[in-house]
C-alpha positions as MATLAB code, in Angstrom:
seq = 'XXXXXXXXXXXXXXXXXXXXXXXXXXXXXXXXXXXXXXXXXXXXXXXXXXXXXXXXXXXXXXXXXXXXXXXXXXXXXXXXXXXXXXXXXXXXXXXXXXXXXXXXXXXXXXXXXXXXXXXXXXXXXXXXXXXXXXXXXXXXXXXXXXXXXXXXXXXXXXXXXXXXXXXXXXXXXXXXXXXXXXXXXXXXXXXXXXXXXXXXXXXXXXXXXXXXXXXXXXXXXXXXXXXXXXXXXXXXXXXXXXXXXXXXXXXXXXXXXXXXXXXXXXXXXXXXXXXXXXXXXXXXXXXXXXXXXXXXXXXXXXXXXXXXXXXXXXXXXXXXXXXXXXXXXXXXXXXXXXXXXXXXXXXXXXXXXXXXXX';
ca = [
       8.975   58.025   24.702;
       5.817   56.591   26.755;
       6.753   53.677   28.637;
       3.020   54.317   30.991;
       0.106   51.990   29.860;
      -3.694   52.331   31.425;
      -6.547   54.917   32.775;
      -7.600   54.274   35.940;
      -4.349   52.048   37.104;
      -0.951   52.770   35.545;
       1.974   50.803   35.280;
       5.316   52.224   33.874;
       8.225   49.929   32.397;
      11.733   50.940   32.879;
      15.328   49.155   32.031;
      17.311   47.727   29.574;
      17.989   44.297   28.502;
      21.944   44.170   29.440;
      21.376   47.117   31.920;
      21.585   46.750   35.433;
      18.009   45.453   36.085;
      14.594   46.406   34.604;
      11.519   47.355   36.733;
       7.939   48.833   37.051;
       5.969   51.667   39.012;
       2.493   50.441   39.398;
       0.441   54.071   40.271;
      -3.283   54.092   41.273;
      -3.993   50.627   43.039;
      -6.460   50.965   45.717;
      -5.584   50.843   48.923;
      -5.709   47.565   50.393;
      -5.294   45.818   47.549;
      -3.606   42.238   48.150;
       0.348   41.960   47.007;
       0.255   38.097   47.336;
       4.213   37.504   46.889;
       3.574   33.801   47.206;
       2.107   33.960   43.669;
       3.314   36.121   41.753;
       6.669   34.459   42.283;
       4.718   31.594   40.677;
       3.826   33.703   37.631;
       7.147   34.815   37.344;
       8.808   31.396   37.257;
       5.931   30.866   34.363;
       8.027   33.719   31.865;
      11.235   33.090   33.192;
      13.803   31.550   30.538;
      16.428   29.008   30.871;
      14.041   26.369   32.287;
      14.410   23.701   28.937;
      16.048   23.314   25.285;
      12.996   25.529   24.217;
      13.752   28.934   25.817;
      17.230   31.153   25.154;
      19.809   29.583   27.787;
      20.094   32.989   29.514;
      19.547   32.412   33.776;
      17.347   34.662   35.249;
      15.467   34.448   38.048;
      12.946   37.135   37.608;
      13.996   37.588   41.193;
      12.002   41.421   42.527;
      12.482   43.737   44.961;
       9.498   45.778   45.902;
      11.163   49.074   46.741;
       7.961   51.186   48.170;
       4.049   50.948   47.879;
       3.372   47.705   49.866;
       2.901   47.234   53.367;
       2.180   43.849   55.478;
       0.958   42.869   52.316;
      -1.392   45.362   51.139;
      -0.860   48.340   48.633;
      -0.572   51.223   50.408;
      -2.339   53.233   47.803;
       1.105   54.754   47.245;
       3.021   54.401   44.174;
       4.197   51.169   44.461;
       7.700   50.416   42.950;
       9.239   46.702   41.878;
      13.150   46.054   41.257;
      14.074   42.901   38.657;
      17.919   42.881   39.126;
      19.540   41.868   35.750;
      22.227   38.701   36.910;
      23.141   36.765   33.665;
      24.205   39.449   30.646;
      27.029   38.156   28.122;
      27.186   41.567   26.347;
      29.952   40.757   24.664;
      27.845   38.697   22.241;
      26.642   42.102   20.817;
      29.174   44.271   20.115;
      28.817   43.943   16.174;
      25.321   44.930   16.415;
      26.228   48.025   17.004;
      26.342   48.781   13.018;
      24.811   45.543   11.896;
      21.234   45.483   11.872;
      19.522   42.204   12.624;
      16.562   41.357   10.374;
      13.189   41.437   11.705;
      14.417   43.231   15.003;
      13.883   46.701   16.064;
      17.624   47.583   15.743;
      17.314   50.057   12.823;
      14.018   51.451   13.505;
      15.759   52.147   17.283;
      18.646   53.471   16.322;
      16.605   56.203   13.730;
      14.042   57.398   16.868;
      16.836   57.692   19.438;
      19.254   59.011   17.238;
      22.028   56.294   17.810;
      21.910   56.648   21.644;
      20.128   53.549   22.549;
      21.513   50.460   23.938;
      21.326   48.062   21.285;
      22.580   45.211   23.440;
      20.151   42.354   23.464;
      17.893   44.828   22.051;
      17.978   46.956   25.225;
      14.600   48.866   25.806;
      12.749   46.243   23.184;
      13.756   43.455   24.724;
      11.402   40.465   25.287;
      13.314   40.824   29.175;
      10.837   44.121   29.230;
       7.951   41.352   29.513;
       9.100   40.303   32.715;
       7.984   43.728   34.689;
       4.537   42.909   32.852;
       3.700   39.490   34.617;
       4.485   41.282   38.221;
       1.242   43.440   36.988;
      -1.035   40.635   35.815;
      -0.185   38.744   38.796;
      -1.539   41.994   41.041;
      -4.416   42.133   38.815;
      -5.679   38.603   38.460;
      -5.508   38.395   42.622;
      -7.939   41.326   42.723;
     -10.092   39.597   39.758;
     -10.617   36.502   41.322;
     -11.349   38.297   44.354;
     -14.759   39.275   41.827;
     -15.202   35.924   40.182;
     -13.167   36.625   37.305;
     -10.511   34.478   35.902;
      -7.975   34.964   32.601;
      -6.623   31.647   30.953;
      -4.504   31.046   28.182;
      -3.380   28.071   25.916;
      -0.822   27.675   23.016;
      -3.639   27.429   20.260;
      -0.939   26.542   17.970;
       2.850   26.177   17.277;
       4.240   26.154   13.763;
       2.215   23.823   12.029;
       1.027   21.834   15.150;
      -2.276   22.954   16.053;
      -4.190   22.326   19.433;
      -8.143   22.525   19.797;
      -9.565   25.919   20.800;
     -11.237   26.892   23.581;
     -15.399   26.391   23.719;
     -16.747   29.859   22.858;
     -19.049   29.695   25.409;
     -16.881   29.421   28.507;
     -14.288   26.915   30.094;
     -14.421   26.452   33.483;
     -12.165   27.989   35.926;
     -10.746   25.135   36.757;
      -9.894   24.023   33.795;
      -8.401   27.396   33.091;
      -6.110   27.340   35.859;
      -4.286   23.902   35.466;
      -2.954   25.327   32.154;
      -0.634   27.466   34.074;
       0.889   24.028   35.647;
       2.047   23.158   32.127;
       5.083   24.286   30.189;
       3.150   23.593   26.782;
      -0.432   24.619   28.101;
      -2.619   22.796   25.786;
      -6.208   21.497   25.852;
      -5.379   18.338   23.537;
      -2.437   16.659   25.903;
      -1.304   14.547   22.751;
      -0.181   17.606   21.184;
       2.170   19.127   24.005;
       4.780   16.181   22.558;
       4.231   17.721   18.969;
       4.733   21.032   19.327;
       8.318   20.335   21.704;
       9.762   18.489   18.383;
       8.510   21.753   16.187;
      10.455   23.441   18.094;
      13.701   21.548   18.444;
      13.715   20.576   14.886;
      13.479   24.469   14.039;
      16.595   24.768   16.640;
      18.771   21.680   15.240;
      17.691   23.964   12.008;
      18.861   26.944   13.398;
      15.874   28.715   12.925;
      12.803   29.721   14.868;
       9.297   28.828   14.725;
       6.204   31.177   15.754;
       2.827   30.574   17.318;
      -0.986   31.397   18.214;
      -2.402   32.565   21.888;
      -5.811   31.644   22.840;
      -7.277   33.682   25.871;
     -10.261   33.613   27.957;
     -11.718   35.442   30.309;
     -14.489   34.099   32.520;
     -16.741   35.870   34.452;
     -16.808   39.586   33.525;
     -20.175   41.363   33.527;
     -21.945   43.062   31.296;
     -21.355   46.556   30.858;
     -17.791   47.546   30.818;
     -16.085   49.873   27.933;
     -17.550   52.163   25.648;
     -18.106   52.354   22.341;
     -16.088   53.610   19.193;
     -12.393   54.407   20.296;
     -12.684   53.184   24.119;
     -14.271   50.008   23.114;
     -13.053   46.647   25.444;
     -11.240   45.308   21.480;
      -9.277   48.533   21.410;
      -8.177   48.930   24.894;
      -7.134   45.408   24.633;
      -5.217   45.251   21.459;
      -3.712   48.803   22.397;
      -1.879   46.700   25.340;
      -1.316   43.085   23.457;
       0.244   44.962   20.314;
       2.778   46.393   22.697;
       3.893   43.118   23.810;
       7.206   42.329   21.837;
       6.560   39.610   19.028;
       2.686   40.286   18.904;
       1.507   40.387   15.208;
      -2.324   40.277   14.886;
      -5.145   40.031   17.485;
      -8.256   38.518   16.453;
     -11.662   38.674   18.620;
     -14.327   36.207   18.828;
     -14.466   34.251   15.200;
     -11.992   36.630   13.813;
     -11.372   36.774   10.372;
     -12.946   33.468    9.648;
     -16.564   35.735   10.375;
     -15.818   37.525    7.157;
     -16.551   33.994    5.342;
     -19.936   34.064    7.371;
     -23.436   35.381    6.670;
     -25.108   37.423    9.232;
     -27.099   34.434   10.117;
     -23.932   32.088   11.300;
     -22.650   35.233   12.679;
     -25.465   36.761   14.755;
     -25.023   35.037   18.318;
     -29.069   34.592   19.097;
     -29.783   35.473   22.969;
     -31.798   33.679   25.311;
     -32.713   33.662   28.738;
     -30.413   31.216   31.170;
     -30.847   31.260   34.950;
     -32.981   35.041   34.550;
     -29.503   36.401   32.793;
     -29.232   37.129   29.303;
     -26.895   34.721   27.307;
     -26.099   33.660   23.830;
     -26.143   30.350   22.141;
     -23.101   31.434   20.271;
     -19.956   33.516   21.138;
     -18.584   34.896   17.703;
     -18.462   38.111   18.971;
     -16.219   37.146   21.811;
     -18.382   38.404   24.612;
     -18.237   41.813   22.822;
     -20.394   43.912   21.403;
     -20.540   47.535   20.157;
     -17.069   47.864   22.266;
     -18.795   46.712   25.090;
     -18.636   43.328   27.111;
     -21.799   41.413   26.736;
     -21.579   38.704   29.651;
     -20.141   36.036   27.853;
     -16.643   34.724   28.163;
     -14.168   37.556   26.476;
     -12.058   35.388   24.042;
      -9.780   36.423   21.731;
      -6.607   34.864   19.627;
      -2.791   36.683   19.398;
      -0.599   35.516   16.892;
       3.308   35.581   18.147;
       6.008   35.905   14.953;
       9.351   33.720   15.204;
      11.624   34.763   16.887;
      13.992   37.184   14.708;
      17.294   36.155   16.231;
      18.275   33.011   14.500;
      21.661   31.451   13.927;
      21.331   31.175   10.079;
      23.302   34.065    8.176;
      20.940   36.366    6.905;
      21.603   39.504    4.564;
      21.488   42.834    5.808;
      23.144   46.129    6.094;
      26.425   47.798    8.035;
      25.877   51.342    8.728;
      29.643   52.284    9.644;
      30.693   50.861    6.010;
      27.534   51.543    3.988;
      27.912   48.180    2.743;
      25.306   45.021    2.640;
      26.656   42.261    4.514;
      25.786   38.581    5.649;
      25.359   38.384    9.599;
      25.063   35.124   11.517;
      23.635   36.314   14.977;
      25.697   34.816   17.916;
      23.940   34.377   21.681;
      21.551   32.938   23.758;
      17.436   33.022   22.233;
      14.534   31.245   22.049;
      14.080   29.064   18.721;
      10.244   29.508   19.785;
       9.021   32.316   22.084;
       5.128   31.124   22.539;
       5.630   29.213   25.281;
       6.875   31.999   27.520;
       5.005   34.222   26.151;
       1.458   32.524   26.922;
       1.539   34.412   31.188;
       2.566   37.493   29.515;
      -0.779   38.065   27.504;
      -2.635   36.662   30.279;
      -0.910   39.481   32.655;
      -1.310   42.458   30.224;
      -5.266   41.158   29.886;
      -5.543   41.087   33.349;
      -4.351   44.349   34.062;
      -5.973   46.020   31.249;
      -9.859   44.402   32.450;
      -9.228   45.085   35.883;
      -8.522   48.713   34.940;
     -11.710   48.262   32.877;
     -13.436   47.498   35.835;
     -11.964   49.840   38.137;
     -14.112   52.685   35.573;
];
């Protein structure tokens, strides 16, 4: 199994849901770079659940303890190690999934690769909880990109059938970008933030879930940077947002609305602005031939509902051989988007500083 994700900067994953704690090794960082504790507590209090009627119950902290690599504040250059104790666990609550399979999870396909030896409770090593070790990266990473005049934003684009406005194509500004993360519901439209809480709550009284779209933007990277064909900046990027749990479809620039287009609405015509080289459009999504362009890198992830849901759902017992009806018992989110949105910023911020870092 690979749990190790980038090139020039590494980060490795490691834990269970239910275990004792989950955890990263971060390998590579420069020397010197800045550990700012201050904030990526912040970022981490962003993911962390229990916080409203929105998010699974479950209390966790997302309390670390960096174990090695830092010192007064500053990578050392050596691997650098992170702790994320695991404090609230009612495994109990999972001790028929052993045999019963919940729909839409990763239970079956799990059990099939690691030949019944997993740990199945609360999904174990596909656990949305692995996400948590991810924002502790980002948080690292966007320090050192702002450091080069580069920020990543996010907003819930859309939640169920409550859809906000999307981002202007040609750039936000950085302000703008960063009061999102003071929001809950991050949206650009503040009249929908009310809109998308009752989607939500109505698919919980339901017992149900309810899924979402991810808008991100990335201001400030230059020219340059990726290559083309299989090392282009789309594939490095959707290598790292597919592996986040719940992602379902990345789209770049217009997406799959510029298969409607003709090459004349889809062509982004280039000008001269301030002696650099712009475009009056951004369908590309500051990407071109796997390469970033100068414009604003913008892109679109689509999150699925959340799989656990309380309504009894067919599916199969492997002890028995037998189809049965489970009802899945616990703590989960009836919509994950909202704690999802610093995740995707973190796993873009680590993959474009690694990106730079070429």
């Amino acid at each position: 199994m690979g749990a190790t994700f980038g090139r020039n900067i590494r980060m490795t994953i490691f834990g269970e849901s239910h275990g004792k704690g989950i955890g990263l090794v971060l390998d590579g960082l420069p020397p010197g770079t800045p550990i700012e504790e201050g904030f990526i507590k912040e970022e981490m209090a962003r993911r962390a659940p229990g916080k409203n009627l929105m998010s699974t119950q479950r209390k966790e902290t997302d309390a670390f303890i960096i174990e090695s690599g830092v010192f007064e504040g500053k990578a050392t250059g050596t691997p650098l190690c992170v702790l994320i104790p695991n404090s609230d666990q009612h495994s109990r609550d999972y001790s028929i999934l052993k045999y019963q399979m919940r729909p839409g999870h990763a239970d079956y396909a799990g059990r099939v690769k690691y030949k019944g030896y997993n740990d199945y409770r609360g999904g174990g090593h596909f656990s949305g909880r692995l996400t948590a070790p991810l924002v502790f990266t980002g948080a690292v990473a966007k320090t050192v990109l702002a450091a080069k005049g580069i920020t990543v934003g996010a907003h819930i684009a859309r939640i169920g059938k409550v859809k906000d406005e999307l981002f202007d194509p040609l750039g936000e500004s950085i302000d703008r970008l960063q009061k999102l993360r003071n929001h809950i519901l991050p949206v650009l439209d503040e009249s929908k933030g009310p809109l998308m809480e009752a989607e939500v709550l109505k698919a919980r009284e339901d017992g149900d879930s309810v899924g979402g779209v991810v808008e991100v933007m990335a201001v400030g990277m230059p020219p340059g940077l990726g290559d083309p064909f299989f090392d282009s900046v789309e594939s490095r990027l959707a290598h790292v947002l597919f592996s986040v749990p719940a992602v379902k479809g990345v789209e770049f620039g217009a997406g799959f609305a510029i298969a409607g287009m003709r090459g004349t609405e889809a062509n982004d015509p280039m000008k001269f602005d301030c002696n650099q080289v712009r475009t009056t459009k951004n369908n590309n999504g500051g990407i071109t031939g796997g390469i970033t362009n100068g414009m604003p890198v913008l892109f679109r992830v689509a999150i699925k509902p959340t799989p656990s849901i309380s309504r009894s759902q067919q599916t199969v017992d492997l002890a028995s051989g037998k189809n049965v009806m489970l009802e899945i018992k616990g703590r989960h989110d009836p919509c994950i988007v909202p704690r999802a949105v610093p995740v995707i910023e973190a796993v873009t911020a680590w993959t474009l500083l690694d990106l730079l870092l070429e």
